[in-house]
Amino acid sequence: MRKDVFQGTLGALIAFTVLAGICVLLAVNWASLGLFLTAFLAVLGLLSAAYLFRMVGRAATGNAPFFRDMPFGVAFGYVLAAVLVVFGVWYFFQPTDTDGVPRAGVIFFRWAVQGFLIFAVAAFLFRLLGRSVGTEGSRKLFRSMPLTAAFGILIILIYAVVSIFAGVIAPYGQEEILGAANIVPGGNPAIGGNPDYPLGTDQIGRDILSRLIFGAQNTVGIAFVTTCLAFLLGGTLGFLAATLGGWLDQLLSRMVDALMAIPALIFALLLITIATAWAGSASWQVTIYMILIIAVIDSTRVFRLSRAVGQNIVVMDYIEAAKLRGEGLPYLIFREMLPNAYAPLLAEFGLRFCFVFLTIASLSFLGVGIQPPLADWGTMVRDLSQFINFAAFAPNVAVAPLLAAGAIALLTVAVNFVVDWMLHKSSGLKE
Amino acid sequence: MQRLLLGLVTLFVVSIIIFVAVNALPGDFAEAILGQGATPEAVNAIREQLGLNQNAVTRYFSWLAGAIRGDLGVPLSQALFAGNFGTTAVGTDVTTVVDQIIPRLKNTLFLAGVSAAISVPLAVTLGVLTALYRNTAFDKSMNVTTLSAISSPEFFIAYILILFLAVLNPVFPSLSNIFPGMEFSERLTRTMLPALTLTLAVTAQMMRMTRAAIINLLASPYIEMARLKGLSPMRVIVKHALPNALAPIITVIALNLAFLVTGVVVVEVVFVYPGIGQLFVDSVKIRDIPVVQACCLIFAAVYILLNLTADILSIISNPRLRHPK
């Protein structure tokens, strides 16, 4: 009885969702009826292909356990993956233009696949290198590392080198206005490129490659400084609250609770408005305010974590022993607590850096973060965003804004991959 | 009941923080806005307009009382205008902050509603599927995809979507210029791209939480029992694990809905969507303090309200918390 009720409810729910979806689609556009029918037939075809695949597999292998115990969903997954791979390969080898008109979809798909493959191979080689070179400890670390984490570490290293040596690597200065504006990326003179400027120039003739490289220095550097400040503030106060307890702990915790009830980006915007209205809005001032404001806002999150971690450590016997030995507060915090709170704090540092970095990029994108003439990725995306509308007939032009946005995404993805691996490793989870 | 009270107290404290942040500046605020070359008349008019000649506590309570009555003052642009002509804007037919905010708040709620309607079912379904097929190629590729989606900035996702769904294949318009009196279907089409961007931004988080919450439970004895009874994996997860994992799932859904309402700022700017986020950013740029203050209060209120809802729902969904011993 209950089984029937359950299955009936589930079925009704699914049917209702599908019907609602169809109604919404039709409400949007009657022309999507054809699209919907095609999709329906495609799904039906895939379902029957999956059934057929499993049946043929059972017959061909004499009912081998692999096929015998295969749920229908898994069979469907295999067929779907196969279809996607075949379609991808077919689409990849389509001609890039028809009668001189570029097919932007194919071109973008090729770039995406090539980029993906290059990164995958680079990460694999990097992991191989790490496994054979270095100390015993580092080699052991690389042996247990998934490919995504190797990719993350590689990207972080590259960004660090580029941002430290930006002045040496970049071919031109970040504020330098060169000869021609709006040179197309790609360096192909036939479509308006110039080999001197491999990624083209922007509307007022600044080299995009140089600005991207200096952007690494400015954006990543500022985000790093801000995160360090947030950790200094939040970490110190958090450990103090955990060690001393009492009214200090209560006061700080309630303050942090109140501050955390306001969404971070909104609060940052409010404070930046006030700061600029109050003390002038020269570009370097705005940048300093932004660093301080974001550091304070993010330090509340760091405070929460370091207080929680600290409270767990403070009740340990070795802290009791150190207290009985008559050690002072600095010794307790730096020599006893900090080494034991290392792993969660390091993971938090990675995540916090991502948040700060994204907040700064968003603020710059909104025009209240890092100010021109400093090159910055968020500002570059906003300035170049109009080019994206040319994608259909000039794919190269549309790349410019995506490059800066992609540079932001690549770093945060890389950091997240590494943090994910570290958390997985330290938690010892198998599933 | 206690939670409700706590939420109200938090809201009260937040309003104090916002007020203090705006008003605790050294020097006179009116002069700061108008700059060096302000005439004394203009400064006085602004002062009178903002009630700056009263003391801070009085101002706070009159602002709070006004906010509760739905009167959030007059935008600075209007006040400035009035100040320059030596009149006060009160009494004449000016747009108040509330007049500016209400229609835009409706638009933002519509956008958030559409994205929630897409993302919540999608996230829960994907979460259940990844928990069911954990540690397979499907699960791992979903893991990489969601991690990338979480960590990409919203404007990157937005421009990628514009590139593929508006420029290369013109399915949806890339500018969401909606206005009152628009047909619902037209409105939905124009809202679709920002809604999809927000969906991508929040689905990943919800999906990962759903997966983690379910997998956490899989070691429990009653799950073992259900397996030993010979139930199918799908049934074990949907019938036995999911109801017990509801509390963390509801919490993360409510948190992400809060993010939907507050994280719209960037998305609205990209798509020129006339919502409250766009108004907020524009006001920040021209330093229109009353509007910024009001928007901030509304965002914070929504945020606190949704967090409160999450608390209450997770209590309701757990019988052990519903009937404490």
PDB file of N, CA, C and O in Angstrom, chain A residues 169-205:
ATOM      1  N   ILE A 169      57.928  40.715 -17.859  1.00  0.00           N
ATOM      2  CA  ILE A 169      57.293  39.898 -18.904  1.00  0.00           C
ATOM      3  C   ILE A 169      56.528  40.755 -19.903  1.00  0.00           C
ATOM      4  O   ILE A 169      56.574  40.534 -21.103  1.00  0.00           O
ATOM      5  N   ALA A 170      55.806  41.752 -19.397  1.00  0.00           N
ATOM      6  CA  ALA A 170      54.894  42.495 -20.263  1.00  0.00           C
ATOM      7  C   ALA A 170      55.666  43.250 -21.342  1.00  0.00           C
ATOM      8  O   ALA A 170      56.667  43.905 -21.052  1.00  0.00           O
ATOM      9  N   PRO A 171      55.205  43.157 -22.608  1.00  0.00           N
ATOM     10  CA  PRO A 171      55.906  43.840 -23.685  1.00  0.00           C
ATOM     11  C   PRO A 171      55.771  45.364 -23.630  1.00  0.00           C
ATOM     12  O   PRO A 171      56.663  46.083 -24.073  1.00  0.00           O
ATOM     13  N   TYR A 172      54.651  45.869 -23.127  1.00  0.00           N
ATOM     14  CA  TYR A 172      54.450  47.321 -23.063  1.00  0.00           C
ATOM     15  C   TYR A 172      54.028  47.695 -21.648  1.00  0.00           C
ATOM     16  O   TYR A 172      53.736  46.834 -20.827  1.00  0.00           O
ATOM     17  N   GLY A 173      53.931  48.988 -21.371  1.00  0.00           N
ATOM     18  CA  GLY A 173      53.456  49.439 -20.069  1.00  0.00           C
ATOM     19  C   GLY A 173      51.952  49.348 -19.976  1.00  0.00           C
ATOM     20  O   GLY A 173      51.262  49.288 -20.999  1.00  0.00           O
ATOM     21  N   GLN A 174      51.416  49.353 -18.714  1.00  0.00           N
ATOM     22  CA  GLN A 174      49.966  49.180 -18.568  1.00  0.00           C
ATOM     23  C   GLN A 174      49.195  50.435 -18.947  1.00  0.00           C
ATOM     24  O   GLN A 174      48.026  50.354 -19.300  1.00  0.00           O
ATOM     25  N   GLU A 175      49.852  51.612 -18.855  1.00  0.00           N
ATOM     26  CA  GLU A 175      49.115  52.841 -19.183  1.00  0.00           C
ATOM     27  C   GLU A 175      49.529  53.384 -20.546  1.00  0.00           C
ATOM     28  O   GLU A 175      49.044  54.419 -20.970  1.00  0.00           O
ATOM     29  N   GLU A 176      50.459  52.678 -21.190  1.00  0.00           N
ATOM     30  CA  GLU A 176      51.035  53.165 -22.434  1.00  0.00           C
ATOM     31  C   GLU A 176      49.992  53.135 -23.558  1.00  0.00           C
ATOM     32  O   GLU A 176      49.392  52.095 -23.831  1.00  0.00           O
ATOM     33  N   ILE A 177      49.757  54.275 -24.197  1.00  0.00           N
ATOM     34  CA  ILE A 177      48.816  54.314 -25.312  1.00  0.00           C
ATOM     35  C   ILE A 177      49.611  54.208 -26.600  1.00  0.00           C
ATOM     36  O   ILE A 177      50.424  55.070 -26.924  1.00  0.00           O
ATOM     37  N   LEU A 178      49.386  53.115 -27.316  1.00  0.00           N
ATOM     38  CA  LEU A 178      50.200  52.814 -28.493  1.00  0.00           C
ATOM     39  C   LEU A 178      49.502  53.330 -29.743  1.00  0.00           C
ATOM     40  O   LEU A 178      48.439  53.938 -29.677  1.00  0.00           O
ATOM     41  N   GLY A 179      50.111  53.029 -30.888  1.00  0.00           N
ATOM     42  CA  GLY A 179      49.648  53.602 -32.144  1.00  0.00           C
ATOM     43  C   GLY A 179      48.164  53.460 -32.443  1.00  0.00           C
ATOM     44  O   GLY A 179      47.414  54.438 -32.472  1.00  0.00           O
ATOM     45  N   ALA A 180      47.696  52.241 -32.651  1.00  0.00           N
ATOM     46  CA  ALA A 180      46.347  52.078 -33.188  1.00  0.00           C
ATOM     47  C   ALA A 180      45.424  51.482 -32.141  1.00  0.00           C
ATOM     48  O   ALA A 180      45.831  50.659 -31.333  1.00  0.00           O
ATOM     49  N   ALA A 181      44.162  51.908 -32.189  1.00  0.00           N
ATOM     50  CA  ALA A 181      43.163  51.349 -31.278  1.00  0.00           C
ATOM     51  C   ALA A 181      42.427  50.195 -31.955  1.00  0.00           C
ATOM     52  O   ALA A 181      42.458  50.054 -33.177  1.00  0.00           O
ATOM     53  N   ASN A 182      41.768  49.384 -31.138  1.00  0.00           N
ATOM     54  CA  ASN A 182      40.884  48.320 -31.631  1.00  0.00           C
ATOM     55  C   ASN A 182      41.550  47.351 -32.597  1.00  0.00           C
ATOM     56  O   ASN A 182      40.959  46.954 -33.590  1.00  0.00           O
ATOM     57  N   ILE A 183      42.794  46.966 -32.328  1.00  0.00           N
ATOM     58  CA  ILE A 183      43.426  45.921 -33.131  1.00  0.00           C
ATOM     59  C   ILE A 183      42.873  44.566 -32.669  1.00  0.00           C
ATOM     60  O   ILE A 183      42.752  44.306 -31.476  1.00  0.00           O
ATOM     61  N   VAL A 184      42.539  43.727 -33.657  1.00  0.00           N
ATOM     62  CA  VAL A 184      41.865  42.458 -33.362  1.00  0.00           C
ATOM     63  C   VAL A 184      42.865  41.472 -32.757  1.00  0.00           C
ATOM     64  O   VAL A 184      43.999  41.376 -33.227  1.00  0.00           O
ATOM     65  N   PRO A 185      42.463  40.734 -31.705  1.00  0.00           N
ATOM     66  CA  PRO A 185      43.353  39.712 -31.149  1.00  0.00           C
ATOM     67  C   PRO A 185      43.660  38.612 -32.168  1.00  0.00           C
ATOM     68  O   PRO A 185      42.872  38.370 -33.080  1.00  0.00           O
ATOM     69  N   GLY A 186      44.801  37.969 -32.032  1.00  0.00           N
ATOM     70  CA  GLY A 186      45.150  36.852 -32.900  1.00  0.00           C
ATOM     71  C   GLY A 186      46.351  37.133 -33.763  1.00  0.00           C
ATOM     72  O   GLY A 186      47.010  36.219 -34.237  1.00  0.00           O
ATOM     73  N   GLY A 187      46.678  38.397 -33.985  1.00  0.00           N
ATOM     74  CA  GLY A 187      47.879  38.754 -34.731  1.00  0.00           C
ATOM     75  C   GLY A 187      47.835  38.379 -36.197  1.00  0.00           C
ATOM     76  O   GLY A 187      48.866  38.226 -36.837  1.00  0.00           O
ATOM     77  N   ASN A 188      46.648  38.229 -36.763  1.00  0.00           N
ATOM     78  CA  ASN A 188      46.541  37.888 -38.179  1.00  0.00           C
ATOM     79  C   ASN A 188      46.176  39.144 -38.971  1.00  0.00           C
ATOM     80  O   ASN A 188      45.052  39.640 -38.867  1.00  0.00           O
ATOM     81  N   PRO A 189      47.109  39.692 -39.762  1.00  0.00           N
ATOM     82  CA  PRO A 189      46.834  40.969 -40.455  1.00  0.00           C
ATOM     83  C   PRO A 189      45.638  40.905 -41.389  1.00  0.00           C
ATOM     84  O   PRO A 189      45.002  41.930 -41.657  1.00  0.00           O
ATOM     85  N   ALA A 190      45.303  39.707 -41.888  1.00  0.00           N
ATOM     86  CA  ALA A 190      44.206  39.599 -42.853  1.00  0.00           C
ATOM     87  C   ALA A 190      42.870  40.011 -42.244  1.00  0.00           C
ATOM     88  O   ALA A 190      41.986  40.515 -42.928  1.00  0.00           O
ATOM     89  N   ILE A 191      42.693  39.797 -40.926  1.00  0.00           N
ATOM     90  CA  ILE A 191      41.412  40.165 -40.307  1.00  0.00           C
ATOM     91  C   ILE A 191      41.583  41.328 -39.335  1.00  0.00           C
ATOM     92  O   ILE A 191      40.807  41.500 -38.410  1.00  0.00           O
ATOM     93  N   GLY A 192      42.599  42.135 -39.563  1.00  0.00           N
ATOM     94  CA  GLY A 192      42.739  43.341 -38.744  1.00  0.00           C
ATOM     95  C   GLY A 192      43.600  43.154 -37.518  1.00  0.00           C
ATOM     96  O   GLY A 192      43.473  43.913 -36.567  1.00  0.00           O
ATOM     97  N   GLY A 193      44.461  42.134 -37.502  1.00  0.00           N
ATOM     98  CA  GLY A 193      45.348  41.945 -36.361  1.00  0.00           C
ATOM     99  C   GLY A 193      46.707  42.550 -36.634  1.00  0.00           C
ATOM    100  O   GLY A 193      46.950  43.131 -37.689  1.00  0.00           O
ATOM    101  N   ASN A 194      47.600  42.430 -35.655  1.00  0.00           N
ATOM    102  CA  ASN A 194      48.949  42.936 -35.816  1.00  0.00           C
ATOM    103  C   ASN A 194      49.848  42.066 -34.950  1.00  0.00           C
ATOM    104  O   ASN A 194      49.615  41.948 -33.751  1.00  0.00           O
ATOM    105  N   PRO A 195      50.879  41.413 -35.570  1.00  0.00           N
ATOM    106  CA  PRO A 195      51.719  40.490 -34.802  1.00  0.00           C
ATOM    107  C   PRO A 195      52.416  41.164 -33.625  1.00  0.00           C
ATOM    108  O   PRO A 195      52.811  40.495 -32.677  1.00  0.00           O
ATOM    109  N   ASP A 196      52.573  42.510 -33.666  1.00  0.00           N
ATOM    110  CA  ASP A 196      53.210  43.194 -32.558  1.00  0.00           C
ATOM    111  C   ASP A 196      52.346  43.140 -31.300  1.00  0.00           C
ATOM    112  O   ASP A 196      52.840  43.213 -30.184  1.00  0.00           O
ATOM    113  N   TYR A 197      51.014  43.070 -31.488  1.00  0.00           N
ATOM    114  CA  TYR A 197      50.095  43.031 -30.358  1.00  0.00           C
ATOM    115  C   TYR A 197      49.309  41.725 -30.444  1.00  0.00           C
ATOM    116  O   TYR A 197      48.220  41.685 -31.010  1.00  0.00           O
ATOM    117  N   PRO A 198      49.861  40.640 -29.868  1.00  0.00           N
ATOM    118  CA  PRO A 198      49.254  39.317 -30.082  1.00  0.00           C
ATOM    119  C   PRO A 198      47.794  39.244 -29.627  1.00  0.00           C
ATOM    120  O   PRO A 198      47.004  38.520 -30.207  1.00  0.00           O
ATOM    121  N   LEU A 199      47.438  39.978 -28.580  1.00  0.00           N
ATOM    122  CA  LEU A 199      46.038  39.941 -28.140  1.00  0.00           C
ATOM    123  C   LEU A 199      45.306  41.234 -28.493  1.00  0.00           C
ATOM    124  O   LEU A 199      44.238  41.515 -27.967  1.00  0.00           O
ATOM    125  N   GLY A 200      45.886  42.033 -29.398  1.00  0.00           N
ATOM    126  CA  GLY A 200      45.197  43.228 -29.852  1.00  0.00           C
ATOM    127  C   GLY A 200      45.334  44.398 -28.888  1.00  0.00           C
ATOM    128  O   GLY A 200      46.044  44.326 -27.886  1.00  0.00           O
ATOM    129  N   THR A 201      44.633  45.495 -29.225  1.00  0.00           N
ATOM    130  CA  THR A 201      44.622  46.668 -28.354  1.00  0.00           C
ATOM    131  C   THR A 201      43.189  47.054 -28.060  1.00  0.00           C
ATOM    132  O   THR A 201      42.266  46.640 -28.754  1.00  0.00           O
ATOM    133  N   ASP A 202      42.984  47.834 -26.988  1.00  0.00           N
ATOM    134  CA  ASP A 202      41.612  48.213 -26.609  1.00  0.00           C
ATOM    135  C   ASP A 202      41.193  49.510 -27.297  1.00  0.00           C
ATOM    136  O   ASP A 202      41.875  49.997 -28.205  1.00  0.00           O
ATOM    137  N   GLN A 203      40.078  50.096 -26.836  1.00  0.00           N
ATOM    138  CA  GLN A 203      39.489  51.234 -27.555  1.00  0.00           C
ATOM    139  C   GLN A 203      40.412  52.432 -27.657  1.00  0.00           C
ATOM    140  O   GLN A 203      40.327  53.199 -28.605  1.00  0.00           O
ATOM    141  N   ILE A 204      41.291  52.648 -26.641  1.00  0.00           N
ATOM    142  CA  ILE A 204      42.166  53.812 -26.741  1.00  0.00           C
ATOM    143  C   ILE A 204      43.594  53.389 -27.043  1.00  0.00           C
ATOM    144  O   ILE A 204      44.536  54.157 -26.837  1.00  0.00           O
ATOM    145  N   GLY A 205      43.775  52.137 -27.539  1.00  0.00           N
ATOM    146  CA  GLY A 205      45.076  51.738 -28.051  1.00  0.00           C
ATOM    147  C   GLY A 205      46.074  51.263 -27.022  1.00  0.00           C
ATOM    148  O   GLY A 205      47.273  51.469 -27.176  1.00  0.00           O
TER     149      GLY A 205
END
